C-alpha positions as YAML, in Angstrom:
chain: A
units: angstrom
residues:
- id: 1
  name: MET
  ca: [12.80, -43.86, -86.04]
- id: 2
  name: ILE
  ca: [12.45, -47.33, -87.09]
- id: 3
  name: LYS
  ca: [9.90, -48.18, -90.29]
- id: 4
  name: LEU
  ca: [8.04, -51.61, -90.12]
- id: 5
  name: LEU
  ca: [5.73, -53.11, -92.86]
- id: 6
  name: THR
  ca: [2.47, -54.90, -91.25]
- id: 7
  name: ILE
  ca: [1.20, -57.43, -93.33]
- id: 8
  name: ILE
  ca: [-2.75, -58.23, -93.22]
- id: 9
  name: GLY
  ca: [-5.13, -60.15, -95.23]
- id: 10
  name: ALA
  ca: [-7.96, -61.71, -93.17]
- id: 11
  name: ARG
  ca: [-10.57, -60.48, -91.16]
- id: 12
  name: PRO
  ca: [-8.49, -61.15, -87.58]
- id: 13
  name: GLN
  ca: [-5.45, -59.92, -88.64]
- id: 14
  name: ILE
  ca: [-6.92, -56.42, -89.20]
- id: 15
  name: ILE
  ca: [-8.76, -56.28, -85.90]
- id: 16
  name: LYS
  ca: [-5.45, -57.67, -84.43]
- id: 17
  name: ALA
  ca: [-3.23, -54.84, -86.45]
- id: 18
  name: ALA
  ca: [-5.68, -52.02, -84.69]
- id: 19
  name: ALA
  ca: [-3.89, -52.63, -81.42]
- id: 20
  name: LEU
  ca: [-0.31, -52.19, -82.89]
- id: 21
  name: SER
  ca: [-1.48, -49.39, -84.98]
- id: 22
  name: ARG
  ca: [-2.71, -47.80, -82.11]
- id: 23
  name: ALA
  ca: [0.07, -48.01, -79.90]
- id: 24
  name: VAL
  ca: [2.51, -46.38, -82.98]
- id: 25
  name: LYS
  ca: [0.29, -43.43, -83.13]
- id: 26
  name: SER
  ca: [-0.32, -42.96, -79.20]
- id: 27
  name: ASP
  ca: [3.26, -43.81, -77.70]
- id: 28
  name: PHE
  ca: [5.47, -44.66, -80.38]
- id: 29
  name: LYS
  ca: [5.10, -42.16, -83.27]
- id: 30
  name: ASP
  ca: [8.50, -40.14, -82.94]
- id: 31
  name: ARG
  ca: [10.20, -43.89, -83.05]
- id: 32
  name: VAL
  ca: [8.30, -46.00, -85.17]
- id: 33
  name: LYS
  ca: [6.40, -45.51, -88.65]
- id: 34
  name: GLU
  ca: [4.31, -48.19, -89.70]
- id: 35
  name: LYS
  ca: [3.26, -48.98, -93.42]
- id: 36
  name: ILE
  ca: [0.45, -51.46, -93.91]
- id: 37
  name: LEU
  ca: [0.05, -53.97, -96.65]
- id: 38
  name: HIS
  ca: [-3.31, -55.39, -97.10]
- id: 39
  name: THR
  ca: [-2.92, -58.83, -99.69]
- id: 40
  name: GLY
  ca: [-6.73, -59.04, -100.00]
- id: 41
  name: GLN
  ca: [-6.90, -62.44, -98.95]
- id: 42
  name: HIS
  ca: [-10.38, -61.45, -97.76]
- id: 43
  name: TYR
  ca: [-11.32, -58.79, -99.87]
- id: 44
  name: ASP
  ca: [-15.28, -57.92, -99.70]
- id: 45
  name: ALA
  ca: [-16.34, -55.05, -97.61]
- id: 46
  name: ALA
  ca: [-18.18, -57.05, -95.08]
- id: 47
  name: MET
  ca: [-15.00, -58.93, -94.34]
- id: 48
  name: SER
  ca: [-12.59, -56.55, -94.91]
- id: 49
  name: GLN
  ca: [-13.55, -52.69, -95.12]
- id: 50
  name: VAL
  ca: [-15.68, -52.36, -92.38]
- id: 51
  name: PHE
  ca: [-13.17, -53.15, -89.88]
- id: 52
  name: PHE
  ca: [-10.91, -50.35, -91.08]
- id: 53
  name: ASP
  ca: [-13.73, -47.94, -90.85]
- id: 54
  name: GLU
  ca: [-14.50, -49.27, -87.42]
- id: 55
  name: LEU
  ca: [-11.57, -49.64, -85.81]
- id: 56
  name: GLY
  ca: [-9.92, -46.53, -87.26]
- id: 57
  name: ILE
  ca: [-6.83, -48.56, -88.60]
- id: 58
  name: PRO
  ca: [-5.11, -46.75, -91.12]
- id: 59
  name: GLN
  ca: [-5.86, -47.40, -94.66]
- id: 60
  name: PRO
  ca: [-3.31, -49.73, -96.35]
- id: 61
  name: ASP
  ca: [-0.47, -48.16, -97.88]
- id: 62
  name: TYR
  ca: [-0.15, -51.25, -100.11]
- id: 63
  name: ASN
  ca: [-3.41, -53.60, -101.25]
- id: 64
  name: LEU
  ca: [-2.20, -56.53, -103.49]
- id: 65
  name: GLY
  ca: [-5.69, -57.23, -104.38]
- id: 66
  name: ILE
  ca: [-5.40, -61.46, -104.85]
- id: 67
  name: GLY
  ca: [-8.37, -62.66, -103.72]
- id: 68
  name: SER
  ca: [-8.96, -66.55, -103.16]
- id: 69
  name: GLY
  ca: [-7.28, -69.24, -105.00]
- id: 70
  name: ARG
  ca: [-5.65, -72.56, -104.40]
- id: 71
  name: HIS
  ca: [-3.38, -72.42, -101.37]
- id: 72
  name: GLY
  ca: [-0.11, -72.50, -103.66]
- id: 73
  name: GLU
  ca: [-1.50, -70.25, -106.22]
- id: 74
  name: GLN
  ca: [-2.78, -68.01, -103.62]
- id: 75
  name: THR
  ca: [0.34, -67.88, -101.71]
- id: 76
  name: ALA
  ca: [2.41, -67.53, -104.64]
- id: 77
  name: LYS
  ca: [1.13, -64.52, -106.04]
- id: 78
  name: MET
  ca: [1.24, -62.94, -102.19]
- id: 79
  name: ILE
  ca: [4.88, -63.69, -102.38]
- id: 80
  name: SER
  ca: [5.57, -61.91, -105.13]
- id: 81
  name: GLY
  ca: [3.44, -59.01, -104.42]
- id: 82
  name: ILE
  ca: [5.15, -58.17, -101.16]
- id: 83
  name: GLU
  ca: [8.39, -58.76, -102.11]
- id: 84
  name: GLU
  ca: [7.86, -56.15, -104.68]
- id: 85
  name: VAL
  ca: [7.21, -53.76, -102.19]
- id: 86
  name: ILE
  ca: [9.67, -54.30, -99.80]
- id: 87
  name: LEU
  ca: [12.38, -54.21, -102.81]
- id: 88
  name: SER
  ca: [11.09, -50.68, -103.34]
- id: 89
  name: GLU
  ca: [11.60, -48.98, -100.30]
- id: 90
  name: PRO
  ca: [13.91, -49.89, -96.91]
- id: 91
  name: PHE
  ca: [12.19, -51.50, -93.98]
- id: 92
  name: ASP
  ca: [13.31, -52.42, -90.72]
- id: 93
  name: GLY
  ca: [11.23, -55.20, -90.09]
- id: 94
  name: VAL
  ca: [8.21, -56.93, -91.29]
- id: 95
  name: VAL
  ca: [5.25, -57.60, -89.00]
- id: 96
  name: ILE
  ca: [3.22, -61.02, -89.22]
- id: 97
  name: TYR
  ca: [0.08, -62.19, -87.20]
- id: 98
  name: GLY
  ca: [-1.01, -65.52, -86.77]
- id: 99
  name: ASP
  ca: [-1.53, -68.37, -89.11]
- id: 100
  name: THR
  ca: [-2.90, -67.58, -92.59]
- id: 101
  name: ASN
  ca: [-1.50, -67.85, -96.12]
- id: 102
  name: SER
  ca: [-0.72, -63.95, -95.90]
- id: 103
  name: THR
  ca: [1.03, -64.80, -92.84]
- id: 104
  name: LEU
  ca: [3.35, -67.46, -94.70]
- id: 105
  name: ALA
  ca: [4.11, -64.94, -97.55]
- id: 106
  name: GLY
  ca: [4.90, -62.18, -95.46]
- id: 107
  name: ALA
  ca: [7.59, -64.26, -93.70]
- id: 108
  name: VAL
  ca: [8.63, -65.92, -96.71]
- id: 109
  name: ALA
  ca: [9.18, -62.83, -98.91]
- id: 110
  name: ALA
  ca: [11.00, -60.79, -96.00]
- id: 111
  name: VAL
  ca: [13.06, -63.62, -94.82]
- id: 112
  name: LYS
  ca: [14.31, -64.28, -98.54]
- id: 113
  name: GLN
  ca: [15.47, -60.38, -98.65]
- id: 114
  name: HIS
  ca: [17.04, -60.67, -95.21]
- id: 115
  name: ILE
  ca: [14.78, -58.46, -93.36]
- id: 116
  name: PRO
  ca: [13.54, -59.22, -89.86]
- id: 117
  name: VAL
  ca: [10.26, -61.06, -89.31]
- id: 118
  name: PHE
  ca: [8.46, -60.47, -86.04]
- id: 119
  name: HIS
  ca: [5.84, -62.89, -85.61]
- id: 120
  name: ILE
  ca: [2.74, -62.24, -83.41]
- id: 121
  name: GLU
  ca: [0.82, -65.09, -82.15]
- id: 122
  name: ALA
  ca: [3.99, -67.33, -82.34]
- id: 123
  name: GLY
  ca: [3.92, -70.73, -80.81]
- id: 124
  name: LEU
  ca: [0.57, -71.87, -81.15]
- id: 125
  name: ARG
  ca: [0.16, -75.47, -81.88]
- id: 126
  name: SER
  ca: [-2.95, -77.82, -82.80]
- id: 127
  name: PHE
  ca: [-0.89, -80.82, -83.78]
- id: 128
  name: ASN
  ca: [-2.85, -81.57, -86.26]
- id: 129
  name: MET
  ca: [-0.79, -81.05, -89.85]
- id: 130
  name: ALA
  ca: [-4.06, -81.74, -91.80]
- id: 131
  name: MET
  ca: [-4.93, -78.15, -91.04]
- id: 132
  name: PRO
  ca: [-3.26, -75.44, -93.51]
- id: 133
  name: GLU
  ca: [-2.85, -73.05, -90.56]
- id: 134
  name: GLU
  ca: [-0.80, -75.58, -88.25]
- id: 135
  name: ILE
  ca: [1.86, -75.80, -91.59]
- id: 136
  name: ASN
  ca: [2.03, -71.88, -91.83]
- id: 137
  name: ARG
  ca: [2.28, -71.55, -88.09]
- id: 138
  name: ILE
  ca: [5.43, -73.94, -87.98]
- id: 139
  name: ALA
  ca: [6.92, -72.50, -91.07]
- id: 140
  name: CYS
  ca: [6.78, -68.90, -89.92]
- id: 141
  name: ASP
  ca: [8.03, -69.60, -86.83]
- id: 142
  name: GLN
  ca: [11.18, -70.96, -87.89]
- id: 143
  name: ILE
  ca: [12.00, -67.92, -89.99]
- id: 144
  name: SER
  ca: [10.98, -65.40, -87.70]
- id: 145
  name: SER
  ca: [13.80, -63.33, -85.98]
- id: 146
  name: ILE
  ca: [11.48, -62.59, -82.87]
- id: 147
  name: LEU
  ca: [8.46, -64.80, -81.89]
- id: 148
  name: PHE
  ca: [5.75, -63.11, -79.70]
- id: 149
  name: ALA
  ca: [4.14, -66.16, -77.65]
- id: 150
  name: PRO
  ca: [0.72, -64.79, -76.09]
- id: 151
  name: THR
  ca: [0.57, -67.77, -73.80]
- id: 152
  name: ARG
  ca: [2.86, -69.72, -71.32]
- id: 153
  name: THR
  ca: [1.23, -72.76, -73.43]
- id: 154
  name: ALA
  ca: [2.62, -71.32, -76.70]
- id: 155
  name: MET
  ca: [6.05, -70.33, -75.00]
- id: 156
  name: ASP
  ca: [6.14, -74.14, -73.69]
- id: 157
  name: ASN
  ca: [5.75, -75.47, -77.17]
- id: 158
  name: LEU
  ca: [8.34, -73.50, -78.60]
- id: 159
  name: ARG
  ca: [10.74, -74.69, -75.70]
- id: 160
  name: ASN
  ca: [9.83, -78.05, -76.67]
- id: 161
  name: GLU
  ca: [10.80, -77.55, -80.01]
- id: 162
  name: GLY
  ca: [13.99, -76.11, -79.19]
- id: 163
  name: PHE
  ca: [13.31, -72.74, -79.90]
- id: 164
  name: LEU
  ca: [14.88, -71.51, -76.65]
- id: 165
  name: ASP
  ca: [17.99, -73.31, -76.72]
- id: 166
  name: ILE
  ca: [19.40, -73.25, -80.38]
- id: 167
  name: GLU
  ca: [20.94, -70.34, -80.83]
- id: 168
  name: THR
  ca: [19.55, -69.10, -84.74]
- id: 169
  name: ARG
  ca: [21.59, -66.37, -86.37]
- id: 170
  name: PHE
  ca: [20.46, -64.67, -89.09]
- id: 171
  name: LYS
  ca: [22.15, -62.59, -91.58]
- id: 172
  name: ASN
  ca: [22.40, -59.27, -89.79]
- id: 173
  name: GLY
  ca: [24.28, -61.62, -86.92]
- id: 174
  name: LYS
  ca: [21.56, -60.96, -84.44]
- id: 175
  name: LYS
  ca: [19.98, -64.38, -82.72]
- id: 176
  name: ARG
  ca: [16.46, -65.35, -82.67]
- id: 177
  name: GLN
  ca: [14.63, -64.09, -79.60]
- id: 178
  name: VAL
  ca: [11.60, -65.07, -78.11]
- id: 179
  name: PHE
  ca: [9.40, -63.64, -75.59]
- id: 180
  name: ASN
  ca: [5.86, -64.09, -74.01]
- id: 181
  name: SER
  ca: [4.20, -60.87, -74.85]
- id: 182
  name: GLY
  ca: [0.72, -61.58, -73.78]
- id: 183
  name: ASP
  ca: [-2.26, -61.73, -76.60]
- id: 184
  name: ILE
  ca: [-2.61, -58.52, -78.74]
- id: 185
  name: MET
  ca: [-6.29, -59.51, -78.98]
- id: 186
  name: TYR
  ca: [-6.88, -58.92, -75.57]
- id: 187
  name: ASP
  ca: [-5.60, -55.23, -76.03]
- id: 188
  name: ASN
  ca: [-8.28, -54.85, -78.47]
- id: 189
  name: SER
  ca: [-11.22, -56.57, -76.37]
- id: 190
  name: ILE
  ca: [-10.24, -54.23, -73.14]
- id: 191
  name: TYR
  ca: [-9.99, -51.21, -75.28]
- id: 192
  name: PHE
  ca: [-13.07, -51.62, -77.66]
- id: 193
  name: ALA
  ca: [-15.59, -53.21, -75.12]
- id: 194
  name: LYS
  ca: [-16.41, -49.69, -73.93]
- id: 195
  name: PHE
  ca: [-17.40, -48.76, -77.43]
- id: 196
  name: SER
  ca: [-19.62, -51.90, -78.27]
- id: 197
  name: GLY
  ca: [-23.07, -50.69, -76.88]
- id: 198
  name: ARG
  ca: [-23.38, -48.07, -79.14]
- id: 199
  name: THR
  ca: [-24.07, -50.77, -82.23]
- id: 200
  name: LYS
  ca: [-27.50, -51.59, -80.87]
- id: 201
  name: ILE
  ca: [-27.50, -55.26, -82.29]
- id: 202
  name: LEU
  ca: [-29.17, -57.26, -79.71]
- id: 203
  name: GLU
  ca: [-32.04, -54.52, -79.93]
- id: 204
  name: ARG
  ca: [-31.99, -55.43, -83.95]
- id: 205
  name: HIS
  ca: [-32.34, -59.18, -83.64]
- id: 206
  name: SER
  ca: [-34.91, -58.52, -80.52]
- id: 207
  name: LEU
  ca: [-32.08, -60.62, -78.15]
- id: 208
  name: GLN
  ca: [-32.00, -60.14, -74.34]
- id: 209
  name: PRO
  ca: [-28.67, -60.44, -72.35]
- id: 210
  name: ASN
  ca: [-27.84, -64.25, -71.35]
- id: 211
  name: GLY
  ca: [-30.83, -65.33, -73.32]
- id: 212
  name: TYR
  ca: [-29.24, -66.50, -76.45]
- id: 213
  name: ILE
  ca: [-26.26, -68.66, -77.80]
- id: 214
  name: LEU
  ca: [-23.75, -66.86, -80.07]
- id: 215
  name: ALA
  ca: [-22.68, -69.44, -82.90]
- id: 216
  name: THR
  ca: [-20.06, -69.43, -85.87]
- id: 217
  name: VAL
  ca: [-19.00, -71.75, -88.45]
- id: 218
  name: HIS
  ca: [-16.73, -71.21, -91.47]
- id: 219
  name: ARG
  ca: [-13.78, -73.68, -91.24]
- id: 220
  name: ASP
  ca: [-13.60, -75.55, -94.37]
- id: 221
  name: ASN
  ca: [-13.33, -79.20, -92.82]
- id: 222
  name: ASN
  ca: [-17.04, -78.11, -91.56]
- id: 223
  name: THR
  ca: [-18.31, -76.19, -94.26]
- id: 224
  name: ASP
  ca: [-17.11, -78.53, -97.02]
- id: 225
  name: GLU
  ca: [-17.83, -81.90, -95.80]
- id: 226
  name: PRO
  ca: [-21.76, -82.34, -95.76]
- id: 227
  name: SER
  ca: [-21.72, -84.86, -92.87]
- id: 228
  name: ARG
  ca: [-20.05, -82.55, -90.61]
- id: 229
  name: LEU
  ca: [-22.08, -79.44, -91.74]
- id: 230
  name: GLU
  ca: [-25.19, -81.54, -91.48]
- id: 231
  name: SER
  ca: [-24.39, -82.81, -87.58]
- id: 232
  name: ILE
  ca: [-23.26, -79.30, -86.70]
- id: 233
  name: PHE
  ca: [-26.76, -77.73, -87.64]
- id: 234
  name: LYS
  ca: [-28.40, -80.78, -86.44]
- id: 235
  name: ALA
  ca: [-27.15, -79.80, -83.23]
- id: 236
  name: LEU
  ca: [-27.66, -76.49, -83.25]
- id: 237
  name: LEU
  ca: [-31.34, -76.91, -83.96]
- id: 238
  name: HIS
  ca: [-32.06, -79.54, -81.15]
- id: 239
  name: ILE
  ca: [-30.50, -77.38, -78.66]
- id: 240
  name: SER
  ca: [-32.56, -74.31, -79.70]
- id: 241
  name: ASN
  ca: [-35.70, -76.56, -79.76]
- id: 242
  name: GLU
  ca: [-35.10, -78.39, -76.64]
- id: 243
  name: ASN
  ca: [-33.92, -75.49, -74.56]
- id: 244
  name: ASN
  ca: [-36.39, -72.87, -76.13]
- id: 245
  name: MET
  ca: [-33.04, -70.89, -76.80]
- id: 246
  name: ALA
  ca: [-32.38, -68.06, -79.78]
- id: 247
  name: ILE
  ca: [-29.15, -69.08, -81.58]
- id: 248
  name: LEU
  ca: [-27.82, -66.31, -83.50]
- id: 249
  name: LEU
  ca: [-25.22, -66.82, -86.02]
- id: 250
  name: PRO
  ca: [-23.24, -64.48, -88.17]
- id: 251
  name: ILE
  ca: [-23.01, -66.34, -91.46]
- id: 252
  name: HIS
  ca: [-19.95, -66.71, -92.91]
- id: 253
  name: PRO
  ca: [-20.12, -66.01, -96.45]
- id: 254
  name: ARG
  ca: [-18.17, -69.69, -97.51]
- id: 255
  name: THR
  ca: [-20.81, -71.07, -95.12]
- id: 256
  name: ALA
  ca: [-23.70, -69.46, -96.71]
- id: 257
  name: LYS
  ca: [-22.51, -70.54, -100.14]
- id: 258
  name: LEU
  ca: [-22.38, -74.15, -99.35]
- id: 259
  name: MET
  ca: [-25.26, -74.66, -96.99]
- id: 260
  name: PRO
  ca: [-27.96, -75.28, -99.69]
- id: 261
  name: GLY
  ca: [-26.03, -78.12, -101.15]
- id: 262
  name: ASN
  ca: [-24.51, -79.58, -98.08]
- id: 263
  name: LEU
  ca: [-27.16, -79.75, -95.90]
- id: 264
  name: SER
  ca: [-29.87, -82.40, -96.57]
- id: 265
  name: ALA
  ca: [-33.24, -80.59, -97.86]
- id: 266
  name: GLY
  ca: [-35.38, -81.27, -94.77]
- id: 267
  name: LEU
  ca: [-32.92, -79.52, -92.53]
- id: 268
  name: TYR
  ca: [-32.32, -76.69, -94.29]
- id: 269
  name: GLU
  ca: [-36.07, -76.09, -94.39]
- id: 270
  name: LYS
  ca: [-36.23, -76.89, -90.59]
- id: 271
  name: ILE
  ca: [-33.68, -74.16, -90.15]
- id: 272
  name: ALA
  ca: [-35.76, -71.65, -91.72]
- id: 273
  name: HIS
  ca: [-38.61, -71.82, -89.59]
- id: 274
  name: SER
  ca: [-36.82, -71.99, -86.35]
- id: 275
  name: LYS
  ca: [-35.12, -69.54, -83.75]
- id: 276
  name: LEU
  ca: [-31.77, -70.09, -85.56]
- id: 277
  name: LYS
  ca: [-31.34, -66.97, -86.63]
- id: 278
  name: MET
  ca: [-28.48, -66.46, -89.42]
- id: 279
  name: VAL
  ca: [-27.72, -62.97, -90.08]
- id: 280
  name: GLU
  ca: [-24.81, -61.24, -92.50]
- id: 281
  name: PRO
  ca: [-21.25, -61.41, -91.01]
- id: 282
  name: VAL
  ca: [-21.29, -58.50, -88.10]
- id: 283
  name: SER
  ca: [-18.59, -55.80, -87.39]
- id: 284
  name: PHE
  ca: [-16.14, -56.20, -84.77]
- id: 285
  name: LEU
  ca: [-17.65, -54.10, -82.06]
- id: 286
  name: GLU
  ca: [-20.99, -55.79, -82.81]
- id: 287
  name: MET
  ca: [-19.07, -58.98, -82.34]
- id: 288
  name: ILE
  ca: [-17.96, -57.94, -78.81]
- id: 289
  name: GLU
  ca: [-21.29, -56.94, -77.99]
- id: 290
  name: LEU
  ca: [-22.86, -60.32, -78.82]
- id: 291
  name: GLU
  ca: [-20.06, -62.09, -77.18]
- id: 292
  name: LYS
  ca: [-20.31, -60.17, -74.08]
- id: 293
  name: HIS
  ca: [-24.11, -61.10, -73.50]
- id: 294
  name: ALA
  ca: [-24.28, -64.51, -74.81]
- id: 295
  name: LYS
  ca: [-25.39, -67.28, -72.49]
- id: 296
  name: LEU
  ca: [-22.88, -69.41, -74.38]
- id: 297
  name: VAL
  ca: [-20.87, -69.44, -77.73]
- id: 298
  name: MET
  ca: [-20.49, -72.38, -80.10]
- id: 299
  name: THR
  ca: [-17.61, -71.48, -82.61]
- id: 300
  name: ASP
  ca: [-14.92, -73.54, -84.67]
- id: 301
  name: SER
  ca: [-13.05, -69.84, -84.50]
- id: 302
  name: GLY
  ca: [-9.82, -69.75, -82.62]
- id: 303
  name: GLY
  ca: [-10.27, -66.14, -82.43]
- id: 304
  name: VAL
  ca: [-14.02, -66.21, -81.14]
- id: 305
  name: GLN
  ca: [-12.77, -68.79, -78.47]
- id: 306
  name: LYS
  ca: [-10.37, -66.22, -76.95]
- id: 307
  name: GLU
  ca: [-13.00, -63.64, -77.11]
- id: 308
  name: SER
  ca: [-15.53, -65.67, -75.30]
- id: 309
  name: PHE
  ca: [-13.09, -66.09, -72.63]
- id: 310
  name: PHE
  ca: [-12.18, -62.53, -72.52]
- id: 311
  name: PHE
  ca: [-15.74, -61.95, -71.55]
- id: 312
  name: GLU
  ca: [-15.95, -65.05, -69.34]
- id: 313
  name: LYS
  ca: [-18.42, -66.92, -71.60]
- id: 314
  name: PRO
  ca: [-18.14, -70.36, -71.57]
- id: 315
  name: CYS
  ca: [-17.70, -71.67, -75.16]
- id: 316
  name: LEU
  ca: [-18.17, -75.11, -76.83]
- id: 317
  name: ILE
  ca: [-15.64, -75.73, -79.84]
- id: 318
  name: LEU
  ca: [-16.89, -77.28, -83.02]
- id: 319
  name: ARG
  ca: [-13.18, -78.73, -83.61]
- id: 320
  name: PRO
  ca: [-11.52, -81.74, -82.12]
- id: 321
  name: GLU
  ca: [-8.62, -79.65, -81.17]
- id: 322
  name: THR
  ca: [-7.59, -76.22, -80.18]
- id: 323
  name: GLU
  ca: [-4.43, -74.30, -80.42]
- id: 324
  name: TRP
  ca: [-5.95, -72.26, -77.01]
- id: 325
  name: VAL
  ca: [-5.63, -75.16, -75.03]
- id: 326
  name: GLU
  ca: [-5.74, -72.89, -71.96]
- id: 327
  name: ILE
  ca: [-9.70, -72.52, -72.41]
- id: 328
  name: VAL
  ca: [-10.14, -76.36, -72.40]
- id: 329
  name: THR
  ca: [-7.70, -77.21, -69.53]
- id: 330
  name: HIS
  ca: [-9.15, -74.74, -67.50]
- id: 331
  name: GLY
  ca: [-12.70, -76.13, -68.01]
- id: 332
  name: ALA
  ca: [-14.02, -72.73, -69.87]
- id: 333
  name: GLY
  ca: [-14.56, -74.40, -73.14]
- id: 334
  name: ILE
  ca: [-15.34, -77.91, -74.50]
- id: 335
  name: LEU
  ca: [-14.28, -79.83, -77.83]
- id: 336
  name: ALA
  ca: [-17.17, -81.14, -78.98]
- id: 337
  name: ASP
  ca: [-16.15, -81.35, -83.03]
- id: 338
  name: ALA
  ca: [-18.92, -81.72, -85.42]
- id: 339
  name: ASP
  ca: [-20.05, -84.61, -83.26]
- id: 340
  name: PHE
  ca: [-24.02, -84.28, -82.51]
- id: 341
  name: ASP
  ca: [-24.09, -86.13, -79.10]
- id: 342
  name: LYS
  ca: [-20.85, -84.26, -77.99]
- id: 343
  name: ILE
  ca: [-22.11, -80.64, -79.21]
- id: 344
  name: VAL
  ca: [-25.62, -81.63, -77.54]
- id: 345
  name: GLU
  ca: [-23.83, -82.88, -74.22]
- id: 346
  name: GLY
  ca: [-21.35, -80.18, -74.20]
- id: 347
  name: TYR
  ca: [-23.78, -78.08, -74.13]
- id: 348
  name: LYS
  ca: [-25.58, -79.24, -71.18]
- id: 349
  name: THR
  ca: [-22.56, -79.39, -69.39]
- id: 350
  name: LEU
  ca: [-21.44, -75.52, -69.85]
- id: 351
  name: SER
  ca: [-24.97, -74.83, -68.76]
- id: 352
  name: GLU
  ca: [-25.13, -76.21, -65.52]
- id: 353
  name: ILE
  ca: [-21.31, -75.99, -64.41]
- id: 354
  name: ASP
  ca: [-19.63, -72.91, -62.75]
- id: 355
  name: VAL
  ca: [-16.87, -71.59, -64.99]
- id: 356
  name: THR
  ca: [-13.93, -69.61, -63.90]
- id: 357
  name: PHE
  ca: [-11.69, -67.40, -65.92]
- id: 358
  name: PRO
  ca: [-8.08, -66.56, -64.79]
- id: 359
  name: ARG
  ca: [-5.90, -64.30, -66.66]
- id: 360
  name: LEU
  ca: [-4.18, -66.18, -68.89]
- id: 361
  name: PHE
  ca: [-3.68, -63.88, -72.09]
- id: 362
  name: GLY
  ca: [-1.53, -61.26, -70.40]
- id: 363
  name: ASN
  ca: [-2.01, -57.81, -68.95]
- id: 364
  name: GLY
  ca: [-4.03, -56.01, -72.27]
- id: 365
  name: LYS
  ca: [-0.54, -54.23, -73.04]
- id: 366
  name: ALA
  ca: [0.93, -56.64, -75.41]
- id: 367
  name: ALA
  ca: [1.37, -54.15, -78.24]
- id: 368
  name: HIS
  ca: [3.20, -52.00, -76.02]
- id: 369
  name: PHE
  ca: [5.58, -54.92, -74.93]
- id: 370
  name: ILE
  ca: [5.87, -55.92, -78.70]
- id: 371
  name: LEU
  ca: [7.07, -52.44, -79.99]
- id: 372
  name: GLU
  ca: [9.21, -51.75, -77.17]
- id: 373
  name: ARG
  ca: [10.95, -55.60, -77.91]
- id: 374
  name: ILE
  ca: [11.34, -54.60, -81.44]
- id: 375
  name: MET
  ca: [12.66, -50.95, -80.58]
- id: 376
  name: ALA
  ca: [15.29, -52.73, -78.65]
- id: 377
  name: TYR
  ca: [16.19, -55.40, -81.12]
- id: 378
  name: SER
  ca: [16.74, -52.69, -83.93]
- id: 379
  name: ALA
  ca: [19.02, -50.80, -81.71]
- id: 380
  name: GLU
  ca: [21.49, -53.74, -81.09]
...
């Protein structure tokens, strides 16, 4: 029996952890014991607790309650809190997801105590060092014992950076390992899609299948810069009006807070009387239902980009770059940034072309693959 500490803190990590916890419970219960530590990076019920309740994820064994703050301040508090936990009881490894401050804090706290770090979603690169997430990704990959890359492109990134050639050894004498595991979010999308129809969210918002656009906006470079936020919402309003198309936008608390001050008064007033429907944050099952039935998805979220691909929906990406370059390469997504003309033209293009959705993210069994490799590593 091995004991793992799973670090989560942001909404996407809670969802990803569901796949691993489900695999532990179903097929590894006699071989793996998992404890969950929630840093509290996303700490309100709408952004966190609802996902534990809805997805059947075990309640965290530890909750640091860190909350928001400056990057350095927040990360430092997390490192200290995680270190206390891993010093309080023995763990055979720490599991981290993605690229948040919680991810970085978990990796640093564990590696300093010479506990193996297992990084799920390793190898992603935007090649934009202005993104805090890019810094976190690179740092976590460098100090992890096993890198689980979700796609061939992620593997190529790691290969190009020398991860497959340099024999890094840790204090336990074991070499770093790198695997293409497939995407753990694909596991979840397949599993939970069969339950999503129970939410009735389309009926609640009077939406018809294939008759609306799903949009999300939350990244700080979009929400915090008035010119970018203005351009995005101006384009959304234009597309809605020109095409008589409803746009549903589950509003992130950060975006809702900044919109009144960062949008011009005239645009803010027009939005209030348009077919652009801003609603409270939705649950994961509700989000899946919305993605499955949308005509098109517009987002600055990496996770939503992938989910739109899983459900074979074209995606307009409200960023200048993406970690999921496969989506763009295969013509299923267009990088529009926060540029009014690119957003409008991108919508037109994606509405008119036939888009293909090849299998790029594995076979839906990433969690089992990951646990098997961790078990083998621990047995060495």
